[in-house]
XYZ file of C-alpha atoms in Angstrom:
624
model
C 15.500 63.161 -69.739
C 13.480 66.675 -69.624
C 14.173 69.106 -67.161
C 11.774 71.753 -66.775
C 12.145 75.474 -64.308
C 8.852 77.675 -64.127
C 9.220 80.925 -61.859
C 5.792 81.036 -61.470
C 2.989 78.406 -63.148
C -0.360 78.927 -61.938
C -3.397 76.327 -61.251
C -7.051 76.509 -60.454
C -8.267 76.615 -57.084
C -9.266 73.921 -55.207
C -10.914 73.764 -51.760
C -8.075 75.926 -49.697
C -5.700 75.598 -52.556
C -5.421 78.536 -54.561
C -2.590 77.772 -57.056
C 0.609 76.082 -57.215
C 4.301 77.551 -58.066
C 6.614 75.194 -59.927
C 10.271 75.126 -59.443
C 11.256 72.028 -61.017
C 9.922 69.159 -63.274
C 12.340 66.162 -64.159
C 12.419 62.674 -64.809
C 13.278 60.514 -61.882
C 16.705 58.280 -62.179
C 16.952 59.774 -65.440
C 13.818 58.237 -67.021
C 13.962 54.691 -65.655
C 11.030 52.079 -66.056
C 9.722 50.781 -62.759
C 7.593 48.057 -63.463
C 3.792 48.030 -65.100
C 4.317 51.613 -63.906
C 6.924 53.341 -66.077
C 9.159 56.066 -65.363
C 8.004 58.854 -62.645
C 8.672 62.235 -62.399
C 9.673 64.334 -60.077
C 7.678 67.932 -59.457
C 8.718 70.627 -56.834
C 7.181 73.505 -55.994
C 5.345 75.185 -53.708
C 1.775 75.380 -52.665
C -0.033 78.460 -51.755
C -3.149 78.259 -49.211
C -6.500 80.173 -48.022
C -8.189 79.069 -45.661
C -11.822 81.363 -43.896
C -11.884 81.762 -39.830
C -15.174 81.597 -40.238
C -15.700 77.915 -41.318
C -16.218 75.425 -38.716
C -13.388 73.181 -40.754
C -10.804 75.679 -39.661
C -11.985 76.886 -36.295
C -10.264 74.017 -34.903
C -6.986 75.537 -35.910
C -5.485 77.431 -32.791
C -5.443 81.537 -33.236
C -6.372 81.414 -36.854
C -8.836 84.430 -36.118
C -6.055 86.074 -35.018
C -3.907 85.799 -38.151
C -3.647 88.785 -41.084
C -6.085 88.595 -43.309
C -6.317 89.671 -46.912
C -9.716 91.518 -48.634
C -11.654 88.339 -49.068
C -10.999 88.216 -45.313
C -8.848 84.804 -45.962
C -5.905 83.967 -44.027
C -3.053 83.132 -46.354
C 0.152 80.953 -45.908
C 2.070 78.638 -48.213
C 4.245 75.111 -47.942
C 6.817 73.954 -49.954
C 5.524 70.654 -51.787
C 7.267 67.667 -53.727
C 5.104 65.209 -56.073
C 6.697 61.803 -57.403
C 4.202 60.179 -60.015
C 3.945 57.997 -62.831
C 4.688 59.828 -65.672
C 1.757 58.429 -67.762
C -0.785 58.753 -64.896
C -3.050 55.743 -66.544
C -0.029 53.447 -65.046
C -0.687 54.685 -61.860
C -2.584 52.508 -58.870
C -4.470 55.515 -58.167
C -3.383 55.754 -54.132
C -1.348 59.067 -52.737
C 0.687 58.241 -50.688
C 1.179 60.965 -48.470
C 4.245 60.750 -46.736
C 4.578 63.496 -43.276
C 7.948 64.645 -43.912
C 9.736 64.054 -40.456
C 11.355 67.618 -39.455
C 11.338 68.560 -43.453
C 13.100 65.284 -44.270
C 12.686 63.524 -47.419
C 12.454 60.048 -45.962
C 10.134 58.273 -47.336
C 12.112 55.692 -49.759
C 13.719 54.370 -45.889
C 10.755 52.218 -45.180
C 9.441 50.659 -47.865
C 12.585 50.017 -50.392
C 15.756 47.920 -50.229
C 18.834 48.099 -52.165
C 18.184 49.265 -55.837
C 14.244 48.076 -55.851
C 11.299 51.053 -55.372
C 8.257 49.154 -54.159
C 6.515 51.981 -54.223
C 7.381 52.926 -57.658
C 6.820 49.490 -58.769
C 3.325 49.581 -57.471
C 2.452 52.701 -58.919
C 1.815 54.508 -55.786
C 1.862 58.800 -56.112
C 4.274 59.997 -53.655
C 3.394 63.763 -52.364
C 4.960 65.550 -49.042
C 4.420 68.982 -48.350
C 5.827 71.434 -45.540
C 4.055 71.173 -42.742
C 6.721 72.888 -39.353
C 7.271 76.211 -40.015
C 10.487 75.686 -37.295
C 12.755 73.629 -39.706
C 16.705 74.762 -38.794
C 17.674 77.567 -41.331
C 21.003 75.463 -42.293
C 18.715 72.801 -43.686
C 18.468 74.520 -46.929
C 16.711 71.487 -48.707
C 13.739 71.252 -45.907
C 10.315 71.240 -46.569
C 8.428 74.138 -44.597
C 5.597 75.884 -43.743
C 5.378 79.619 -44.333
C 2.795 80.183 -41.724
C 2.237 83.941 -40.249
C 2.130 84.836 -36.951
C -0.978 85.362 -34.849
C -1.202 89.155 -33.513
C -3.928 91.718 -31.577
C -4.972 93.680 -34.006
C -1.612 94.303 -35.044
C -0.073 94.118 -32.271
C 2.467 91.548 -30.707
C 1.157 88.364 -28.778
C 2.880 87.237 -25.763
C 3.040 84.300 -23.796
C 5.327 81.523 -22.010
C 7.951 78.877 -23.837
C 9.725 76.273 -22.606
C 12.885 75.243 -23.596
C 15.062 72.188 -22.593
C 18.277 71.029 -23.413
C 20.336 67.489 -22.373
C 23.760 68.050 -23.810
C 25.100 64.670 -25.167
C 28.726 66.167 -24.671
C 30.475 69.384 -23.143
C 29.358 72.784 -25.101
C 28.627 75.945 -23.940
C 25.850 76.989 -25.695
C 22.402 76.076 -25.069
C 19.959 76.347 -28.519
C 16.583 77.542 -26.848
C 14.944 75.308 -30.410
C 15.284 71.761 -29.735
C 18.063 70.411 -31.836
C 18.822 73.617 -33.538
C 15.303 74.013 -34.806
C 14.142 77.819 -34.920
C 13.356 78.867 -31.265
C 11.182 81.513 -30.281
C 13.399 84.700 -29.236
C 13.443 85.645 -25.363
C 11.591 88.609 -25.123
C 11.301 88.813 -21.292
C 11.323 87.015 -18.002
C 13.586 84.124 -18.562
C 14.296 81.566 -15.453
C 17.313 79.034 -16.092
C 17.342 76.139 -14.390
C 19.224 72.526 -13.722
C 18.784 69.336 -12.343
C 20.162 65.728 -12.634
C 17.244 63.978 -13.486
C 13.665 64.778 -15.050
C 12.211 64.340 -11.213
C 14.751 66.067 -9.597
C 14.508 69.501 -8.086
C 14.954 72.443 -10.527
C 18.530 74.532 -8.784
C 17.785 78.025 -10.289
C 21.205 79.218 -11.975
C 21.808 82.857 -11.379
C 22.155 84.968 -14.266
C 26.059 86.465 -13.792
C 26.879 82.338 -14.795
C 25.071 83.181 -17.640
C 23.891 85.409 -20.667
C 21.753 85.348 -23.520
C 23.462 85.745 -27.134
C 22.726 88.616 -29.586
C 19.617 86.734 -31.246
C 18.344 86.334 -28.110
C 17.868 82.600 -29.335
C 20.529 80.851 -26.897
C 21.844 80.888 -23.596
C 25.966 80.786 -23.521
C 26.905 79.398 -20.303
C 31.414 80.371 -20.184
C 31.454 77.279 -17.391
C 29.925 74.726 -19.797
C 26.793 72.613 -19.633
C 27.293 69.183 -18.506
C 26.294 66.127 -20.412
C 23.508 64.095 -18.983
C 21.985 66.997 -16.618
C 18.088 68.284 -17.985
C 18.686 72.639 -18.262
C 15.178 74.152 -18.276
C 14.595 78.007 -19.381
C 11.005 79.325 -18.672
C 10.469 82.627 -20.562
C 8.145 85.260 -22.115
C 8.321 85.248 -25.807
C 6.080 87.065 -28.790
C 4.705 86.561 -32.249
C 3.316 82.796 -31.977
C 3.130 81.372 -35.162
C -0.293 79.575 -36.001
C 1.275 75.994 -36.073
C -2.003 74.697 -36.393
C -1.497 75.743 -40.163
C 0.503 72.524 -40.578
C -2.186 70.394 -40.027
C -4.418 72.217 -42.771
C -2.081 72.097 -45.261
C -1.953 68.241 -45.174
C -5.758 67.888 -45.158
C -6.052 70.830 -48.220
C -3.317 69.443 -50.492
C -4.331 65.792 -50.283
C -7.747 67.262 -51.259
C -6.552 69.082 -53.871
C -5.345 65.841 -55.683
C -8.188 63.352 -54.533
C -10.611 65.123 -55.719
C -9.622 66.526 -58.820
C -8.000 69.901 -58.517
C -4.219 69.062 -58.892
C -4.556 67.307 -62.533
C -3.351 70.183 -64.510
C -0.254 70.419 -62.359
C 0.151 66.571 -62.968
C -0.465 66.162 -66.229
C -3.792 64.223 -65.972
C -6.583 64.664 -68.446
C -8.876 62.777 -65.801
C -8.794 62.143 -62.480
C -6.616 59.489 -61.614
C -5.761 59.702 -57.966
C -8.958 57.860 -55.989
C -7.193 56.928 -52.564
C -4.945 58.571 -50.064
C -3.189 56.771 -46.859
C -1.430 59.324 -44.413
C 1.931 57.531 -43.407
C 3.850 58.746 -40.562
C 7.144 57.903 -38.745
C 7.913 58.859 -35.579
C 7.274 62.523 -34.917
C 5.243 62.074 -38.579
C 2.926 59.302 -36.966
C 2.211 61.551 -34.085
C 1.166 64.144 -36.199
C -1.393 62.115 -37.964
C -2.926 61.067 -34.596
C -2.998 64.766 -33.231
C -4.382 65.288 -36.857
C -7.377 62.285 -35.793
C -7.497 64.055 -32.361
C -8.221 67.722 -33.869
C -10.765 66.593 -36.778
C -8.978 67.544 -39.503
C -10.104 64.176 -41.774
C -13.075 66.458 -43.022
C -11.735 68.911 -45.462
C -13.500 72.051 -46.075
C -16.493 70.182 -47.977
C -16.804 67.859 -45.869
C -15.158 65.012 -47.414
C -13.398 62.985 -46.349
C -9.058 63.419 -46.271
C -7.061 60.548 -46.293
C -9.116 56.805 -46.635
C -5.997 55.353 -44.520
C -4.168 56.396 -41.395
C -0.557 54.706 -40.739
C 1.304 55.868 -37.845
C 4.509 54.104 -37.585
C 6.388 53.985 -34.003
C 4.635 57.191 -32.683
C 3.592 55.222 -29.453
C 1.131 56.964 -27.721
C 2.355 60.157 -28.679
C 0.616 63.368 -29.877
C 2.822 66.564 -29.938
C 2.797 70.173 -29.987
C 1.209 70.835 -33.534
C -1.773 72.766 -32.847
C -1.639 75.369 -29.882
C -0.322 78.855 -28.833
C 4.096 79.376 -29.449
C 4.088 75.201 -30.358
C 7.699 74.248 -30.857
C 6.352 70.986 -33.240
C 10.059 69.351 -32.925
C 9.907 68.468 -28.943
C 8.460 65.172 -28.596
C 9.383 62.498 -25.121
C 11.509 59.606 -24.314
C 13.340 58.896 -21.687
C 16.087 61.471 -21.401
C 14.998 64.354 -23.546
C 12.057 66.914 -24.114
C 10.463 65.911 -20.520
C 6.887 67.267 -19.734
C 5.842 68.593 -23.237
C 2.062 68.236 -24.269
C 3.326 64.633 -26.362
C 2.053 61.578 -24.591
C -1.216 62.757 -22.760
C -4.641 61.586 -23.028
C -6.077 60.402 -25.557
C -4.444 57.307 -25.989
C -7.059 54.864 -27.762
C -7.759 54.435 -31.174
C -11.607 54.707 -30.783
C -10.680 58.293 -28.892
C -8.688 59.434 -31.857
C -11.745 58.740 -34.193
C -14.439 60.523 -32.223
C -14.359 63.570 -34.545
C -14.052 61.609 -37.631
C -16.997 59.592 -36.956
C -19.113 62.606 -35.998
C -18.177 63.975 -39.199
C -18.604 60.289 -41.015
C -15.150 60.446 -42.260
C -13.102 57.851 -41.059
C -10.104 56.066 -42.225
C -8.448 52.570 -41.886
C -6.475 52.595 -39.367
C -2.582 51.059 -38.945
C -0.406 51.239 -35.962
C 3.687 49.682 -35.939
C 5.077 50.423 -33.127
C 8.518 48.197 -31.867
C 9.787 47.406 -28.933
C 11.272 51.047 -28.443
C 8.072 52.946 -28.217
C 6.873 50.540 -25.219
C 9.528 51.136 -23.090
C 10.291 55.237 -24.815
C 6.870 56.371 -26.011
C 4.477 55.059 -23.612
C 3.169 52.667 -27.063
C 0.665 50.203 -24.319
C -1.705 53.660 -23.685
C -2.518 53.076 -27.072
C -3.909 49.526 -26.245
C -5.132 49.185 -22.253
C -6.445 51.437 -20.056
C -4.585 54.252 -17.788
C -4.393 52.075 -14.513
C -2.922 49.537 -16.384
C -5.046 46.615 -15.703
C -7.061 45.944 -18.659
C -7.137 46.113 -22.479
C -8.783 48.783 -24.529
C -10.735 46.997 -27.232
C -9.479 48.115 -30.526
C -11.513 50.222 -32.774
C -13.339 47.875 -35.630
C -11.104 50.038 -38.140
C -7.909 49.617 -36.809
C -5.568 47.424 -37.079
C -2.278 46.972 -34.449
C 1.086 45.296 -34.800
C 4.035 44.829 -32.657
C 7.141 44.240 -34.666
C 8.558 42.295 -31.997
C 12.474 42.924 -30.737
C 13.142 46.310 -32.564
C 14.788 49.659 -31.508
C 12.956 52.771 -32.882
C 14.568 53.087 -36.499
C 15.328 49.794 -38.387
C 18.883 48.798 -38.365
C 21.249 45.777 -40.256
C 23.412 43.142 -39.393
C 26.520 43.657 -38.068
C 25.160 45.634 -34.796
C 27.032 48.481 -35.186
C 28.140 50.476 -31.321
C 28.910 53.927 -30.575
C 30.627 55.865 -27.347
C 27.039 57.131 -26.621
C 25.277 53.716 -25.451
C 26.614 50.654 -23.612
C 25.563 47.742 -25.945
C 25.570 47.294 -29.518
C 22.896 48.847 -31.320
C 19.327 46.645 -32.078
C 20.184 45.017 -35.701
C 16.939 43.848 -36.273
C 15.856 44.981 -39.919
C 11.789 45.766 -39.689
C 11.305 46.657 -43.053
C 10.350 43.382 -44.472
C 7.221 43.765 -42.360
C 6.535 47.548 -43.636
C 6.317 46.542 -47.533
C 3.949 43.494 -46.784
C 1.473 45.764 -44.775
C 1.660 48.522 -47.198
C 0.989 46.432 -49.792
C -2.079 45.127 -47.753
C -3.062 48.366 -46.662
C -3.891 49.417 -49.962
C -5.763 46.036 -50.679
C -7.674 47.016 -47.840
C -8.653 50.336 -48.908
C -8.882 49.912 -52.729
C -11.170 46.387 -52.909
C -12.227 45.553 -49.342
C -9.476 42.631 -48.614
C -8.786 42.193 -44.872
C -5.460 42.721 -44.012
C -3.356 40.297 -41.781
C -4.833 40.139 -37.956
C -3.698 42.211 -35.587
C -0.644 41.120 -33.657
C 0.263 43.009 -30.790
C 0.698 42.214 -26.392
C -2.339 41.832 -24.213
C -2.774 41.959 -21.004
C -5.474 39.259 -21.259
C -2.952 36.882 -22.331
C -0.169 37.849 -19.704
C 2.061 39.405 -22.861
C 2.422 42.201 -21.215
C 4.046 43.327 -17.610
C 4.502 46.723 -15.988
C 7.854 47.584 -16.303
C 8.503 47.333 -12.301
C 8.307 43.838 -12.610
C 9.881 43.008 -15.677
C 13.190 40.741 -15.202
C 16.033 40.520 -18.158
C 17.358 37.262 -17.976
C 20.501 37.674 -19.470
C 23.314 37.829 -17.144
C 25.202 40.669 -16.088
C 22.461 43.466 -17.577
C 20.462 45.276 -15.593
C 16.968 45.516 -15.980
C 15.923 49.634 -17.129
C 14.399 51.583 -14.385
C 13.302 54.555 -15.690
C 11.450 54.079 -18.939
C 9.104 56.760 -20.674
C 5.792 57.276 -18.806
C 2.634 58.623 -20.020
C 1.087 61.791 -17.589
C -1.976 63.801 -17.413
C -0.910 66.946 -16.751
C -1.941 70.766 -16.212
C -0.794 73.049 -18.363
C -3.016 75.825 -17.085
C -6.679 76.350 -17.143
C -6.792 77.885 -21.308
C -4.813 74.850 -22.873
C -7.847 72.494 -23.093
C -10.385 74.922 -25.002
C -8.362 77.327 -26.836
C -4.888 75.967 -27.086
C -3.050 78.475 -24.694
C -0.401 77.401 -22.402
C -0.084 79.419 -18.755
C 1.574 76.790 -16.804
C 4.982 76.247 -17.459
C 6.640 73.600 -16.629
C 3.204 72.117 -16.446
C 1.770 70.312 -12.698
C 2.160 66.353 -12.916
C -1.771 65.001 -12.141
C -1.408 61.595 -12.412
C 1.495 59.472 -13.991
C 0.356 56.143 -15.858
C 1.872 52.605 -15.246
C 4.428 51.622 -18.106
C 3.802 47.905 -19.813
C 6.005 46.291 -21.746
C 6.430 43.576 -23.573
C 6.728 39.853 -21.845
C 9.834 38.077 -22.816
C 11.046 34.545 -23.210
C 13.951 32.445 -21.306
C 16.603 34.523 -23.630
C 15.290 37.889 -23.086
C 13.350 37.798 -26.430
C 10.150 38.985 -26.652
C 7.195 36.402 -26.911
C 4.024 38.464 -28.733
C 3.797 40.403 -31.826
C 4.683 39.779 -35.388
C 7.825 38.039 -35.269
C 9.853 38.221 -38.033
C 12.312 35.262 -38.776
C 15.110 37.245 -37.696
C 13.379 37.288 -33.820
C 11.672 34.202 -34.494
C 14.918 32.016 -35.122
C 17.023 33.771 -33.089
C 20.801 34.170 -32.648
C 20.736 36.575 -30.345
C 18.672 39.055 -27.615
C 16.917 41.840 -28.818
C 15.585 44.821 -26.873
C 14.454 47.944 -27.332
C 16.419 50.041 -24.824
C 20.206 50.374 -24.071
C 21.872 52.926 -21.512
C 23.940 55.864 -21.584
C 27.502 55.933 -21.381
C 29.711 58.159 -18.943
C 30.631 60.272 -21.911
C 26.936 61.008 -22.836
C 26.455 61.970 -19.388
C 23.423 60.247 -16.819
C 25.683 57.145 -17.200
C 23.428 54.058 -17.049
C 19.773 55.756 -17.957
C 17.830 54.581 -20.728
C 19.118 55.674 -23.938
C 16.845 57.110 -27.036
C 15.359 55.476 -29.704
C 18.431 53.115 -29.419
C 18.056 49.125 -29.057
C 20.513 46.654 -28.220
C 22.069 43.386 -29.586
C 23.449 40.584 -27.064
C 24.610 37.679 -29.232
C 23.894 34.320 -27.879
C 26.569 32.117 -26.327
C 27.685 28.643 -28.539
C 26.115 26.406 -26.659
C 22.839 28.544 -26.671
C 23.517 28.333 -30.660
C 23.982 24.471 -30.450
C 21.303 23.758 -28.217
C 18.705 25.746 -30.474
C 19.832 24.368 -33.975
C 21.753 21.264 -35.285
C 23.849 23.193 -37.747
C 23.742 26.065 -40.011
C 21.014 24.449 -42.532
C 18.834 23.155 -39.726
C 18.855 27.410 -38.678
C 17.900 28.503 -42.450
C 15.339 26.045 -42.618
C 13.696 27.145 -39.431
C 13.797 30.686 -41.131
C 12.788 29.915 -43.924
C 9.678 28.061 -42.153
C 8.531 30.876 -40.463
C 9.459 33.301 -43.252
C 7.088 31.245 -45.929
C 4.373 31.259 -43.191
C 4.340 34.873 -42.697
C 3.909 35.378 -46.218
C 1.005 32.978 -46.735
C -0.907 35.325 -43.455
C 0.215 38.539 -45.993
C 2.531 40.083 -43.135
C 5.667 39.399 -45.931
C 5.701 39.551 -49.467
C 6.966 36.608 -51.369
C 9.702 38.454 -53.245
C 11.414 39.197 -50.227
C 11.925 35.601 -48.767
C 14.966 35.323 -50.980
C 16.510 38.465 -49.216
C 15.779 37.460 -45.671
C 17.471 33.979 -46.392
C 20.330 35.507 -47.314
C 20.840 38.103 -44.719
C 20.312 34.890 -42.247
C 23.042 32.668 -43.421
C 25.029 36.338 -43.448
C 23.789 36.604 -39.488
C 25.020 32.573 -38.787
C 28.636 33.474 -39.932
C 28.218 36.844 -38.286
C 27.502 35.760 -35.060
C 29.299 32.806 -34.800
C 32.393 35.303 -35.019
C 30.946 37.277 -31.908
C 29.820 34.203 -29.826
C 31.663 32.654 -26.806
């Protein structure tokens, strides 16, 4: 093992690159072989960034004319950056893998790998994340940021309007103006507090004497409490936007910077090596690679073309606050949090997100995942039909879509596990087996022209999908969720559209879209989509949506991001299967033929039989 600290190692430019600080080199899992690959390393550092106002590539980033500029009359900001790659670069596949760290995680290894195996590793993928929110909470010492400057008028301080929300999950009383103790934007004037029980409910103004602001002027401290469930809203003036926008540049100029050639010295790479990039995205992540479609960022200053591949994973039909005026790049939408924020608005379709990166002839492959979550709390069928609801949106020629049918927003294991927060047991259905076969078809795709498996998602055309008013769960004794996640177009104020200022705060609802979900079967299961033998073969209901408990306040609402588990009964379990080996071989059945269409990978049918019989003694425990 070789461990290696540089204050300060410098590298030639590179499109908007202009050099690269190292802070640490080291073998990964102290020099361990993974596969025809060989050992990686690890780098760190951080990567320093120019980008010219003047360039049409960089006009689309909100207020960067309004940023300091140095003599060359550049605008200048850095992000911290973190580079796992094959230590002889020869072994590599030659595909980055750009991962969009999710609020400066490093969570990348979550999706792809189980137990002690690194597919990516294994498959000699590049790993590279860079910072990206310049907002990241100050405790998270570890988190990957932006260092992006502030837009000002010739010096002087910008103003404008922020909105902050907050939906305790238990009694406090404080109230962070960031969203989930991300850095907030200080009150600097003209702040109006509000409550209400629910997001359409009338705002009650709450007189200031209840209340007071604290000495950072970053939270509101409330001496009565705030009480769990209710939606507090402050509406106030604030200065110094940061240019958020930034975020989305330095994905597009570091990926550059390695496809085409500038990052080999920091690598180690007499040649280029690194041919093909794929943008992955979870979550927040996934919605920033749409916005980052949306904006026209897959042209980097050149010209060329960014990333060859596009994977958002459960964004839904989200886009997010990434790229205008005092941008808080953490709020996103679900059911009972961050209400109203510019997140799932128009566009939806795939062919709309592409419209700039086929004017510019750049555009990628294209992969949507989305589970059964993101229809019901992220609005996920805008991304497939049309706003009225009544027909489907053809997808792009590009793109590929797939449901992973029954799952809650982040993959979970057998046994459901439960918490004081939501009714039912948590969604235990493990989606991951899915993620490494389409990865590993993804990159077929893009490096020799092999289709990947069909597209597998609900249509309207084939009654798979139903709006959410008439949806009916048929197991007994649960209620059927009333107030999912909808999709608006809304108004916030007459700048937003063409220069990415916000005047209208909270913004005016125009029109609020129809919510379809998924069709499901005489257990509750959902019929369409890529159904993976755990949904398949089934032991039990799966949904994506449980409801608050009294103690998380707004008792009976739809939860977030949070699934739910309802075994079945042992007749259901007799009626279905003859015995235990009759089950396995079902799974096994449909496991084998979901490899042979590429949505599995042989090694991992071994794995999935095992965590069924695991699931049959489980459940047979919880069954009455």
């Amino acid at each position: 093992m070789y461990r290696l600290l540089l204050g300060v190692a410098a590298f030639a430019a590179s499109a908007a690159v202009t050099r690269v600080e190292l802070v640490e080199r080291t073998d990964y899992e102290a020099g361990r072989s993974f596969g025809s690959a060989g050992p990686y390393e690890l780098v760190r550092g951080k990567a320093f960034f120019a980008a010219d106002p003047k360039l049409p590539q960089n006009q689309i980033i909100v207020d960067l004319h309004l940023a300091p500029k140095n003599g060359n009359g550049m605008v200048e900001w850095s992000s911290d950056l973190w580079v796992l790659k094959p230590r002889d670069t020869s072994r590599g596949n030659g595909t980055v893998l750009f991962h969009v760290s999710n609020r400066g995680n490093l969570g990348l290894a979550q999706q792809f790998h189980r137990a002690d195996e690194h597919l990516l590793l294994e498959r000699g993928f590049t790993l590279v994340m860079c910072g990206w929110q310049w907002d990241i909470p100050a405790a998270f010492a570890e988190g990957l940021r932006l260092y992006a400057p502030a837009a000002t008028d010739n010096g002087n301080p910008i103003r404008g309007i922020v909105r902050a929300e907050f939906v305790p999950m238990a009694s406090t009383t404080v109230m962070p103006l960031g969203d989930r103790n991300h850095v907030a934007y200080p009150v600097a004037a003209d702040l109006k507090f509000t409550v209400r029980g629910a997001a359409n409910d009338g705002r009650q103004p709450i007189p200031a004497p209840a209340w007071k602001l604290n000495t950072s002027r970053d939270a509101i401290e409330m001496a009565a409490g705030f009480d769990p469930g209710k939606v507090y809203e402050a509406v106030y003036t604030a200065e110094n936007p940061r240019i958020a926008g930034l975020g989305l540049a330095s994905a597009r100029d570091i990926v550059s910077f390695f496809k085409y050639g500038g990052g080999g010295n920091l690598l180690n790479a007499e040649r280029r090596f690194l041919r093909r990039a794929i943008g992955f995205g979870t979550s927040q992540s996934g919605r920033f690679l749409r916005k980052f479609l949306v904006d026209g960022f897959n042209a980097d200053e050149q010209g060329r073309q960014v990333f060859d591949a596009v994977w958002a994973h459960v964004a839904g039909g989200g886009l997010g606050s990434f790229n205008h005026r005092f941008a808080q790049a953490s709020r996103d939408g679900h059911p009972w949090m961050n209400f109203l924020y510019p997140t799932d608005i128009e566009p939806f379709d795939d062919e709309a997100l592409l419209r700039k990166s086929r004017a510019a002839k750049v555009v990628p492959k294209l992969f949507f995942t989305d589970g059964s979550y993101e229809y019901w709390g992220r609005a996920a069928a805008l991304a497939h039909s049309n706003t009225a609801g009544d027909a489907d949106v053809k997808l792009a020629p590009e793109s590929r879509r797939y449901f992973l049918t029954g799952t809650q927003h982040g993959a979970q294991n057998f046994p459901p596990r439960s918490s004081g927060d939501v009714e039912f047991a948590y969604n235990s259905v493990d989606y991951r087996f899915a993620m490494r076969g389409l990865l590993i078809a993804l990159n077929a795709w893009i490096t020799g022209g092999k289709e990947p498996p069909p597209s597998a998602y609900p249509l309207l055309a084939k009654s798979e999908l139903v709006n959410s008013r008439a949806y009916s769960f048929p197991v007994a004794g649960v209620k059927t969720p009333q107030q999912p996640k909808r999709g608006y177009r809304l108004d916030f104020g007459p700048e937003f559209a063409a220069s990415g200022i916000i005047t209208k705060e909270p913004p005016e609802v125009l029109a609020e879209f129809p919510v379809l979900v998924p069709a499901v079967d005489a257990d509750g299961n959902e019929k369409s989509g890529l159904r993976l033998p755990q949904v398949a073969v089934p032991l039990a209901t799966y949904t994506g949506w449980n409801y608050r408990t009294k103690a998380a306040g707004a008792a009976g609402e739809m939860a977030d991001m949070i699934g739910a588990t309802f075994p079945f009964s042992k007749s259901r379990v007799s009626a279905l299967y003859k015995d235990k080996d009759d089950y396995l071989n079902q799974s096994l059945a449909v496991g084998r033929g979901l490899v042979k269409q590429g949505y599995l990978l042989e090694e991992d049918l071994l794995e999935i039989q095992s965590r069924a019989a695991t699931q049959w003694d489980g459940f047979a425990q919880m069954s009455k």
